[in-house]
CSV table of C-alpha atoms in Angstrom, one decimal:
chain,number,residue,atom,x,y,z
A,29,UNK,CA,-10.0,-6.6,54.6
A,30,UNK,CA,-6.5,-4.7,55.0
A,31,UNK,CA,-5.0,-4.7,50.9
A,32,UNK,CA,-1.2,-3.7,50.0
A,33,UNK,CA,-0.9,-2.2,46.8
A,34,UNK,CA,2.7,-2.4,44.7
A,35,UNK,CA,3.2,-0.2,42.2
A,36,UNK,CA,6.0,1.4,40.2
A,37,UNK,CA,6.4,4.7,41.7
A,38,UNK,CA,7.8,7.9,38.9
A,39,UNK,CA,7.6,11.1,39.1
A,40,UNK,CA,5.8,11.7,36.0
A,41,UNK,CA,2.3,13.9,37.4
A,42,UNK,CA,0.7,12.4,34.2
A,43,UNK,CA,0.9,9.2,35.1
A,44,UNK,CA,0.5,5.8,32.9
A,45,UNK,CA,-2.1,3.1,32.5
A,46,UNK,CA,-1.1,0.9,35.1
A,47,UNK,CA,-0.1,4.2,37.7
A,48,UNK,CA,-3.9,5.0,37.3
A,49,UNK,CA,-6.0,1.6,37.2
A,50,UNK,CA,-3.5,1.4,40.9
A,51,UNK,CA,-4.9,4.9,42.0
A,52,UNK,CA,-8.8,4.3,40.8
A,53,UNK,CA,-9.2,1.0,41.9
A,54,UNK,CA,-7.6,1.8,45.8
A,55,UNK,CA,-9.8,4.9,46.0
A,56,UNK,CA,-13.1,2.5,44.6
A,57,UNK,CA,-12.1,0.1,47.3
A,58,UNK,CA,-12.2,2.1,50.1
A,59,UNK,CA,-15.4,3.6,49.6
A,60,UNK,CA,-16.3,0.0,49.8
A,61,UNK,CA,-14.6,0.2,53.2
A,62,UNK,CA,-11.6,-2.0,52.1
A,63,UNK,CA,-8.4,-0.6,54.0
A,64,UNK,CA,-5.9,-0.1,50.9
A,65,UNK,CA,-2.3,0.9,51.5
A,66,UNK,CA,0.2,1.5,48.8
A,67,UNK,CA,4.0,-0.4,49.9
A,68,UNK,CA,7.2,0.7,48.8
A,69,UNK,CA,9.2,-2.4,50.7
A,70,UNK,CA,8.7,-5.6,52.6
A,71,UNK,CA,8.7,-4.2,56.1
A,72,UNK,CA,5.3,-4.1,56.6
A,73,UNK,CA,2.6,-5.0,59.1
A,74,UNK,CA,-0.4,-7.6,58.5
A,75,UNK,CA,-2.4,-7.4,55.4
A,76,UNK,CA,-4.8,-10.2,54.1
A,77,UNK,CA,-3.2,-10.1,50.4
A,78,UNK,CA,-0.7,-7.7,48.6
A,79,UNK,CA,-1.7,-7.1,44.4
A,80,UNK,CA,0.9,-5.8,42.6
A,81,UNK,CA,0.0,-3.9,39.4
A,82,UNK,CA,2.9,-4.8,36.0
A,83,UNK,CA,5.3,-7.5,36.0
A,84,UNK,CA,8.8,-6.2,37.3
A,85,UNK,CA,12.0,-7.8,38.2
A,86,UNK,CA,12.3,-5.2,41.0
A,87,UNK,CA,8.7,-6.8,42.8
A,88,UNK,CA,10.5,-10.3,43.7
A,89,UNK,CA,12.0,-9.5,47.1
A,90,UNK,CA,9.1,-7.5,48.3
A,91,UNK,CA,6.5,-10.5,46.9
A,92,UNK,CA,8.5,-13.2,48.1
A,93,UNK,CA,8.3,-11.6,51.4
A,94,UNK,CA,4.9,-11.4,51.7
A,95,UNK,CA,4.5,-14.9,50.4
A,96,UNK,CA,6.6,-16.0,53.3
A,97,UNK,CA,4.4,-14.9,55.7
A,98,UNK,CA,1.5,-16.4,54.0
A,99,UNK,CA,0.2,-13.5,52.4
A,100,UNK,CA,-0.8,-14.0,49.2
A,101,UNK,CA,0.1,-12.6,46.1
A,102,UNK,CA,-2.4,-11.4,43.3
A,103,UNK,CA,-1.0,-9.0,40.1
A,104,UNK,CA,-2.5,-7.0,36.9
A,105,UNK,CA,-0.4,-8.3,34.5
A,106,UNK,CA,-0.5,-4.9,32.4
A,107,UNK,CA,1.6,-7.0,30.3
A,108,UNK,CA,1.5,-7.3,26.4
A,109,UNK,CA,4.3,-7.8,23.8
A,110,UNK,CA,3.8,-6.6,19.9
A,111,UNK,CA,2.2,-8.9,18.0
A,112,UNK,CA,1.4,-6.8,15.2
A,113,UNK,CA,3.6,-8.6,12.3
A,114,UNK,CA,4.0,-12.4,11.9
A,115,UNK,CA,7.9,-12.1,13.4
A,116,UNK,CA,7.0,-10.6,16.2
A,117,UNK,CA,4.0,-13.0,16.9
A,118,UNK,CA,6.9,-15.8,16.4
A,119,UNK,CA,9.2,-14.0,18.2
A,120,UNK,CA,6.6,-13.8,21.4
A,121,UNK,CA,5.7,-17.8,20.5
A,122,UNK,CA,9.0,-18.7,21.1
A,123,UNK,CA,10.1,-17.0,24.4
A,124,UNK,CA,10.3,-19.9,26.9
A,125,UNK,CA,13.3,-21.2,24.3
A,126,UNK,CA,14.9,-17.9,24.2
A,127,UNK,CA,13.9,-16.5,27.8
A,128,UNK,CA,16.1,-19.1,29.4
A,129,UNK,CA,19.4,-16.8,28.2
A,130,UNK,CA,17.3,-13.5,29.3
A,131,UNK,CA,17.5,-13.2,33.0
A,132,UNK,CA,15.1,-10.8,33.0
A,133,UNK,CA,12.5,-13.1,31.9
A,134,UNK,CA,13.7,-15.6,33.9
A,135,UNK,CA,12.9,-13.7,37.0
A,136,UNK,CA,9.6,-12.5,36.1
A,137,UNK,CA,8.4,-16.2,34.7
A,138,UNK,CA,9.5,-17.0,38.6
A,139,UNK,CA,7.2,-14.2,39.9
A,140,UNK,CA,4.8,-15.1,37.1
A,141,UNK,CA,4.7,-18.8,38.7
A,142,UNK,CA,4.6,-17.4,43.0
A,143,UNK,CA,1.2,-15.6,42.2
A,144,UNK,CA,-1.9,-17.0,43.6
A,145,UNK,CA,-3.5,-15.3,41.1
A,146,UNK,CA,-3.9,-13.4,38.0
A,147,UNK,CA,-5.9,-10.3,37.2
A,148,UNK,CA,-5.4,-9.2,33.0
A,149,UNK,CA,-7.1,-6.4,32.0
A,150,UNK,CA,-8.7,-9.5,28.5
A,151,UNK,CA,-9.1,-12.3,27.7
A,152,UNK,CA,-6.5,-11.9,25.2
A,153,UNK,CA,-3.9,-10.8,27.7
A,154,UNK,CA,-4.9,-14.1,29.9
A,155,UNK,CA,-4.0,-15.8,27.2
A,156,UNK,CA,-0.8,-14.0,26.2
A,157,UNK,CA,0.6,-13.9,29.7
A,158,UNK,CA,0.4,-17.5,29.8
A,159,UNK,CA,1.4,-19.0,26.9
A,160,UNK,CA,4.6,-16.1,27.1
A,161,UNK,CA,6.0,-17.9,30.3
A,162,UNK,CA,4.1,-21.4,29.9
A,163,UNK,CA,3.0,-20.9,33.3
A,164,UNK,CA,-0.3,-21.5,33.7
A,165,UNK,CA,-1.8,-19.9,37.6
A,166,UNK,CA,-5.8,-19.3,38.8
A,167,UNK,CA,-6.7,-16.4,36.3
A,168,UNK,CA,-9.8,-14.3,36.6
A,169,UNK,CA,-10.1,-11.2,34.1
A,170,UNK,CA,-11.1,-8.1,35.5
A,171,UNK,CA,-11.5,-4.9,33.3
A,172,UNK,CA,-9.9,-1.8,33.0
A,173,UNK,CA,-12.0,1.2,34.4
A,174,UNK,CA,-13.3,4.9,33.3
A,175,UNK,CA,-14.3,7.7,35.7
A,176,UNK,CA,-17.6,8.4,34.5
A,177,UNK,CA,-16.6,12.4,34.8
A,178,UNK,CA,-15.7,11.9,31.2
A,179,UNK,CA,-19.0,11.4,30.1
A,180,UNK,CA,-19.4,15.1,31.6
A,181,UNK,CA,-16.7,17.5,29.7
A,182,UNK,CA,-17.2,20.6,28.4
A,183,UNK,CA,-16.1,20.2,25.1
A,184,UNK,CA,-15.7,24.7,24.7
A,185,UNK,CA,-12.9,24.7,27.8
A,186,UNK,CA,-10.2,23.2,25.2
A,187,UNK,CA,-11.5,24.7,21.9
A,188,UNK,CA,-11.3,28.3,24.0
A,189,UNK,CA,-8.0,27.4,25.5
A,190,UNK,CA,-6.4,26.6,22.7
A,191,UNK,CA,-8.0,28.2,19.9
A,192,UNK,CA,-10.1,25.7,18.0
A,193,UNK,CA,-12.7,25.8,16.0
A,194,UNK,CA,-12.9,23.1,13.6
A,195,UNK,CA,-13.8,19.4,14.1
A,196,UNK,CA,-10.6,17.3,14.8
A,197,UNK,CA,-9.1,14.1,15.2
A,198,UNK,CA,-7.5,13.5,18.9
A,199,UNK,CA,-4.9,11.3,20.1
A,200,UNK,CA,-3.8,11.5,24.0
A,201,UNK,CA,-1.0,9.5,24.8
A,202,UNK,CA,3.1,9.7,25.3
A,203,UNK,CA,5.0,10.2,22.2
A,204,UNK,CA,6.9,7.3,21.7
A,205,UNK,CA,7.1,4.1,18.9
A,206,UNK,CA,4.4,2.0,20.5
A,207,UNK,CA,1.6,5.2,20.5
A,208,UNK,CA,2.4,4.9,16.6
A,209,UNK,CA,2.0,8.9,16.4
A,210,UNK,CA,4.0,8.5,13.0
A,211,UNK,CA,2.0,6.8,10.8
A,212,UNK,CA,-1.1,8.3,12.3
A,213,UNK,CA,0.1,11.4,11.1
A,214,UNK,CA,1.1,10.2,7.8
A,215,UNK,CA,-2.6,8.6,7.0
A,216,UNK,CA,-4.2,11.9,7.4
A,217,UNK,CA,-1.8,14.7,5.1
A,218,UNK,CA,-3.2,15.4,2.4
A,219,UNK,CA,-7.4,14.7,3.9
A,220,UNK,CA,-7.6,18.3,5.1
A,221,UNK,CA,-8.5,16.6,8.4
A,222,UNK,CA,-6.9,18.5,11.6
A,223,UNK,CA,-5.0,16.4,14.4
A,224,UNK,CA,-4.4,17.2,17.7
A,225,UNK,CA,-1.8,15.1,19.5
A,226,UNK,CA,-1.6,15.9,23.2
A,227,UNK,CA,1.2,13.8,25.1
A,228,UNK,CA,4.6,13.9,27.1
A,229,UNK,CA,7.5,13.3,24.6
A,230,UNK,CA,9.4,10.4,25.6
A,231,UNK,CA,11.4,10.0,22.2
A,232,UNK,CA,13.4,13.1,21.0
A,233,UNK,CA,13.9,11.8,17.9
A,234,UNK,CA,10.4,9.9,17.8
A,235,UNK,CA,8.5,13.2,18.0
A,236,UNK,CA,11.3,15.3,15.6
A,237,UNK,CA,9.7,12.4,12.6
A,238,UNK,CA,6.3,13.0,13.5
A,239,UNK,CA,6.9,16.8,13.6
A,240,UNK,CA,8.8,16.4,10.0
A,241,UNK,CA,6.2,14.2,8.7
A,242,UNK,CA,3.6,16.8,10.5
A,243,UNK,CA,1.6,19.1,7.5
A,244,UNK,CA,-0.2,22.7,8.4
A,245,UNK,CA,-3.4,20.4,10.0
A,246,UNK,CA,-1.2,18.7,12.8
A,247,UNK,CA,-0.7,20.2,16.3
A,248,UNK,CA,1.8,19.2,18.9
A,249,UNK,CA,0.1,20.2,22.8
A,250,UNK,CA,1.6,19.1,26.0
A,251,UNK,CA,0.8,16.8,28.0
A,252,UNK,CA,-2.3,17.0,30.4
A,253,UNK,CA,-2.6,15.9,33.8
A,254,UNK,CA,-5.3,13.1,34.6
A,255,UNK,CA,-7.4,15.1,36.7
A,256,UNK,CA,-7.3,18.1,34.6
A,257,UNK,CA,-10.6,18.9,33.2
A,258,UNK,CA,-8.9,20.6,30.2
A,259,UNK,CA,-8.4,16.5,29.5
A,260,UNK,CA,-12.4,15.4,29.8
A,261,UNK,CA,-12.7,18.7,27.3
A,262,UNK,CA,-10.7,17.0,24.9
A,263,UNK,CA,-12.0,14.1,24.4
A,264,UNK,CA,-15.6,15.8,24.5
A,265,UNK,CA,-14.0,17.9,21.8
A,266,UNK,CA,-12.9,15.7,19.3
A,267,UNK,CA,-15.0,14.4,16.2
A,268,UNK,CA,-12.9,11.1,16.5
A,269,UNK,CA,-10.2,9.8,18.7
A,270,UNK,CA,-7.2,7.6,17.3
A,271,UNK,CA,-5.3,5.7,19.1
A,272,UNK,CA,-3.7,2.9,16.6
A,273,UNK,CA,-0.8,1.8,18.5
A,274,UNK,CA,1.2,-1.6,18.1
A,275,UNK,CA,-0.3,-2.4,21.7
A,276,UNK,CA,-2.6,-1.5,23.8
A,277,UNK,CA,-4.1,-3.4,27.2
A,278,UNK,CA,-6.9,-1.7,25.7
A,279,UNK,CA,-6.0,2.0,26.8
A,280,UNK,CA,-7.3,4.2,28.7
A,281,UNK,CA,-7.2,6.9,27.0
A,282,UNK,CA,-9.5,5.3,24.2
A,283,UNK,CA,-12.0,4.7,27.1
A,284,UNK,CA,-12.3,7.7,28.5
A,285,UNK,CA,-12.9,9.8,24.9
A,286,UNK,CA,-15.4,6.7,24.5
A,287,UNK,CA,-17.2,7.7,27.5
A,288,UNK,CA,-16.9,11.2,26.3
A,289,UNK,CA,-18.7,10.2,22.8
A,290,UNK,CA,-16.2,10.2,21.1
A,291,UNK,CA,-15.8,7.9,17.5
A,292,UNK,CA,-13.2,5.3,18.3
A,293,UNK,CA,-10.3,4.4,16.1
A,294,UNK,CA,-7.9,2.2,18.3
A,295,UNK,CA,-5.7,-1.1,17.5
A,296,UNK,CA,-7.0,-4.0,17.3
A,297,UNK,CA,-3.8,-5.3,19.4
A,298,UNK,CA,-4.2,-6.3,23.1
A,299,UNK,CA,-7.8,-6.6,23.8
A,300,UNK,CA,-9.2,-3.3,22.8
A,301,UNK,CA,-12.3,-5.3,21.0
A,302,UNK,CA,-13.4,-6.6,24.2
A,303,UNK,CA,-14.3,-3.4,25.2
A,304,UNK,CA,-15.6,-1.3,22.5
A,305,UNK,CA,-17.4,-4.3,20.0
A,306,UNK,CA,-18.8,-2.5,17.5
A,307,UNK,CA,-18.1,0.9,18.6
A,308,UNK,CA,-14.9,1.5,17.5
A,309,UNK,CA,-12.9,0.5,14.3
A,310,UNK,CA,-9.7,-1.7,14.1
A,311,UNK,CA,-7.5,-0.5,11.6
A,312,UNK,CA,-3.7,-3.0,10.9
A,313,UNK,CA,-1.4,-0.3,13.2
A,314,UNK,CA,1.1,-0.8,10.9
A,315,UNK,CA,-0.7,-0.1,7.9
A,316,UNK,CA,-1.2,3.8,7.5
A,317,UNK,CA,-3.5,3.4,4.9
A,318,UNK,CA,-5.6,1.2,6.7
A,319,UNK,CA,-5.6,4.1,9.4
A,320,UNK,CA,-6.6,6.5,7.2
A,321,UNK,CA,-9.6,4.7,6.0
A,322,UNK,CA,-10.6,3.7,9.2
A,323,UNK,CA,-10.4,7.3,10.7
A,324,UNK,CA,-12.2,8.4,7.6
A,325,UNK,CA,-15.1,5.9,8.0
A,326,UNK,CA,-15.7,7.3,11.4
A,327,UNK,CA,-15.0,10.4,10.4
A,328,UNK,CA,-18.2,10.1,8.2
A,329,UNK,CA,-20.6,7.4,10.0
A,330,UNK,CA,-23.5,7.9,11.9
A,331,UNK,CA,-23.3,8.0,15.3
A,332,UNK,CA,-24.7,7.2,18.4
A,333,UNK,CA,-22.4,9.3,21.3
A,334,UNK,CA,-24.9,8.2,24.5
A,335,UNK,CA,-25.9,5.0,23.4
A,336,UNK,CA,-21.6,3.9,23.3
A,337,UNK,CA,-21.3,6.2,26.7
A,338,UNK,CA,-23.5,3.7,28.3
A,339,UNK,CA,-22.3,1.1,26.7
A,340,UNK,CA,-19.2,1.6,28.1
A,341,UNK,CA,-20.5,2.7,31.6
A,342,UNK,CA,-22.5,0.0,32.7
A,343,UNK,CA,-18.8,-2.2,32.0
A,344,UNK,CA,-16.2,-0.2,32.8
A,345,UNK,CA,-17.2,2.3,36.3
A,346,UNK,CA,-14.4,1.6,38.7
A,347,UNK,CA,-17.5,0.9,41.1
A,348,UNK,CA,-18.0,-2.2,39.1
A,349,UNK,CA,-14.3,-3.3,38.6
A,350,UNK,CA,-13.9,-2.3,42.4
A,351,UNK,CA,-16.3,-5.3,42.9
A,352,UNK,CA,-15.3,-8.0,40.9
A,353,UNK,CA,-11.7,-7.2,42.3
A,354,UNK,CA,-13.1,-7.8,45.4
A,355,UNK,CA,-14.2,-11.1,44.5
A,356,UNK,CA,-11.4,-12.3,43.0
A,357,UNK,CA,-9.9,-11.1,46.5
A,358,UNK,CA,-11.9,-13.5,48.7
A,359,UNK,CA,-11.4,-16.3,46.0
A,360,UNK,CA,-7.6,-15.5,45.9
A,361,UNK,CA,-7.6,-16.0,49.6
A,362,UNK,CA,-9.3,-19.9,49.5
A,363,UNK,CA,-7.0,-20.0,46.4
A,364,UNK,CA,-4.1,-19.6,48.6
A,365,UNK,CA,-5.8,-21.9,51.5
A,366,UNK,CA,-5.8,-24.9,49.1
A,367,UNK,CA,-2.5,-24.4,47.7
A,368,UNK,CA,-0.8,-24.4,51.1
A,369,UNK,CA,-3.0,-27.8,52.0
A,370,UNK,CA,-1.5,-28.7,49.0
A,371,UNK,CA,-4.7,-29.2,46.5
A,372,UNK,CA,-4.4,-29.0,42.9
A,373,UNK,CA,-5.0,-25.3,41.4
A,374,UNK,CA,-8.3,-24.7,39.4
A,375,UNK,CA,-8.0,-22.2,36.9
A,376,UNK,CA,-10.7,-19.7,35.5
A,377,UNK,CA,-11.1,-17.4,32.6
């Protein structure tokens, strides 16, 4: 089977999200021996079915293409809108009504609608995507993956490098509104606790709050590229790892420091609880009280690091979401077979 892969392309080397899921499951594919090319444009020869990774205005001429040579057309979503406060959760209810005056949504409910299929990373972003652009298309939910070489870091490599010696609290992640640095570091001053925040600035004025707000116990480090093992370190480092942002579709980063062993704190926003059940906490993002406490509650409960590494493991290898991509492939395809023989779409969760 010959598989175009769309992704956006940036020249960020740390990557996002949806740049690695691309990268990790292509590479778990072709050791599968599926032929995996990543496309740029239109002008391309024969493949058996193009996925396209986020929802972007820029992807209609290149899917609309491939559709029109009867290719079919499969995408990750990656796609989530805040629905952390009751306005927010109305404003999202109501986009069909307002999306008409947004072209922008208007283009992507269109792309939304040409897809033979959908892959979300949850249930809860099935759902989402759906009821966002009332379009309802076959949707099967495949997960997010981990490289398991997080379960393998050498937690001395960052404590050495960078001069640590006490336990710590670790978020990993670009510093911007959404990560919710802010009131992360607001719900631990004043508990003595230390925080780490590793991450590329993306907000000037974002990070100069969180450095204001920032007391003796908080340290600002640079980002880390994926692949560094500086990164698995971390994460094997850390006595608990926060992530409470507005959204996550669940995040990565929480994954891999739960592979690592780390204690959990993530939002509850975005399917995060699909992955970790009861190994992580679910603190209101918006609440930095509620952060604190549940930071503090892991901080101080008993854990089990291998028991959630293989939790997580036997889900969430990119062997095993390599597969059930592959499936949804092959049912994608007789997806596509009935549509152009003009059958009625079935549709899965």
């Amino acid at each position: 089977m010959r598989i175009a892969f769309l992704r956006q392309f940036h020249t960020n080397r740390w990557f996002s999200g949806a740049q690695i899921q691309a990268l990790q499951t292509a590479e778990a594919l072709r050791q599968m021996g599926v032929t995996v090319d990543f496309v740029t444009d239109a002008e391309c020869t024969s493949y058996d079915l193009l996925h396209v990774f986020g929802l972007y205005p820029e992807y209609s001429g290149i899917c609309e293409a491939f559709r029109a040579r009867g290719v079919p057309v499969v995408a990750s979503p990656i796609f989530f809108k805040d629905i952390s406060t009751l306005l927010r959760r109305a404003y999202s209810g109501t986009a069909p009504l307002w999306g008409q005056l947004s072209r922008a949504y208007r283009v992507i409910r269109q792309l939304v609608e040409g897809m033979t299929a959908l892959l979300p990373n949850t249930h809860a972003e099935a759902q989402f995507v759906q009821r966002y652009f009332r379009v309802s298309r076959p949707t099967w939910v495949v997960p997010n993956g981990v490289d398991p070489r997080f379960a393998v870091g050498d937690p001395h490599l960052f404590r050495e490098t960078f001069n640590i010696q006490d336990d710590f609290v670790l978020c990993v992640g670009r510093i911007e509104r959404r990560k919710n640095q802010l009131r992360l570091v607001r719900a631990l001053r004043g508990t003595g606790i230390p925080l780490i925040i590793v991450g590329e600035c993306i907000a000037r004025k974002y990070l100069a709050c969180c450095q204001s707000a920032a007391d003796a116990n908080v340290r600002f480090l640079p980002p880390l590229p994926h692949d560094s093992p500086l990164l698995a370190s971390a994460y094997a480092a850390c006595r608990v790892f926060a992530l409470p942002s507005l959204l996550e579709t669940p995040g990565l980063a929480a994954l891999e420091a739960g592979v690592a062993g780390a204690r959990v704190v993530v939002t509850p926003y975005g399917g995060a609880p699909e992955y970790f059940g009861d190994y992580a906490h679910y603190p209101n993002p918006r609440s930095v009280s509620a952060i604190r406490e549940a930071i503090l509650q892991a901080w101080n409960m008993p854990h089990d690091p291998d028991a959630q590494r293989q939790f997580l493991l036997r889900r969430y290898c990119w062997v095993s979401v390599a597969q059930q991509t592959l499936q949804v492939y092959h049912r994608a395809k007789e997806q596509a077979h009935e549509d152009c023989h003009g059958k009625q779409c079935t549709f899965h969760s």
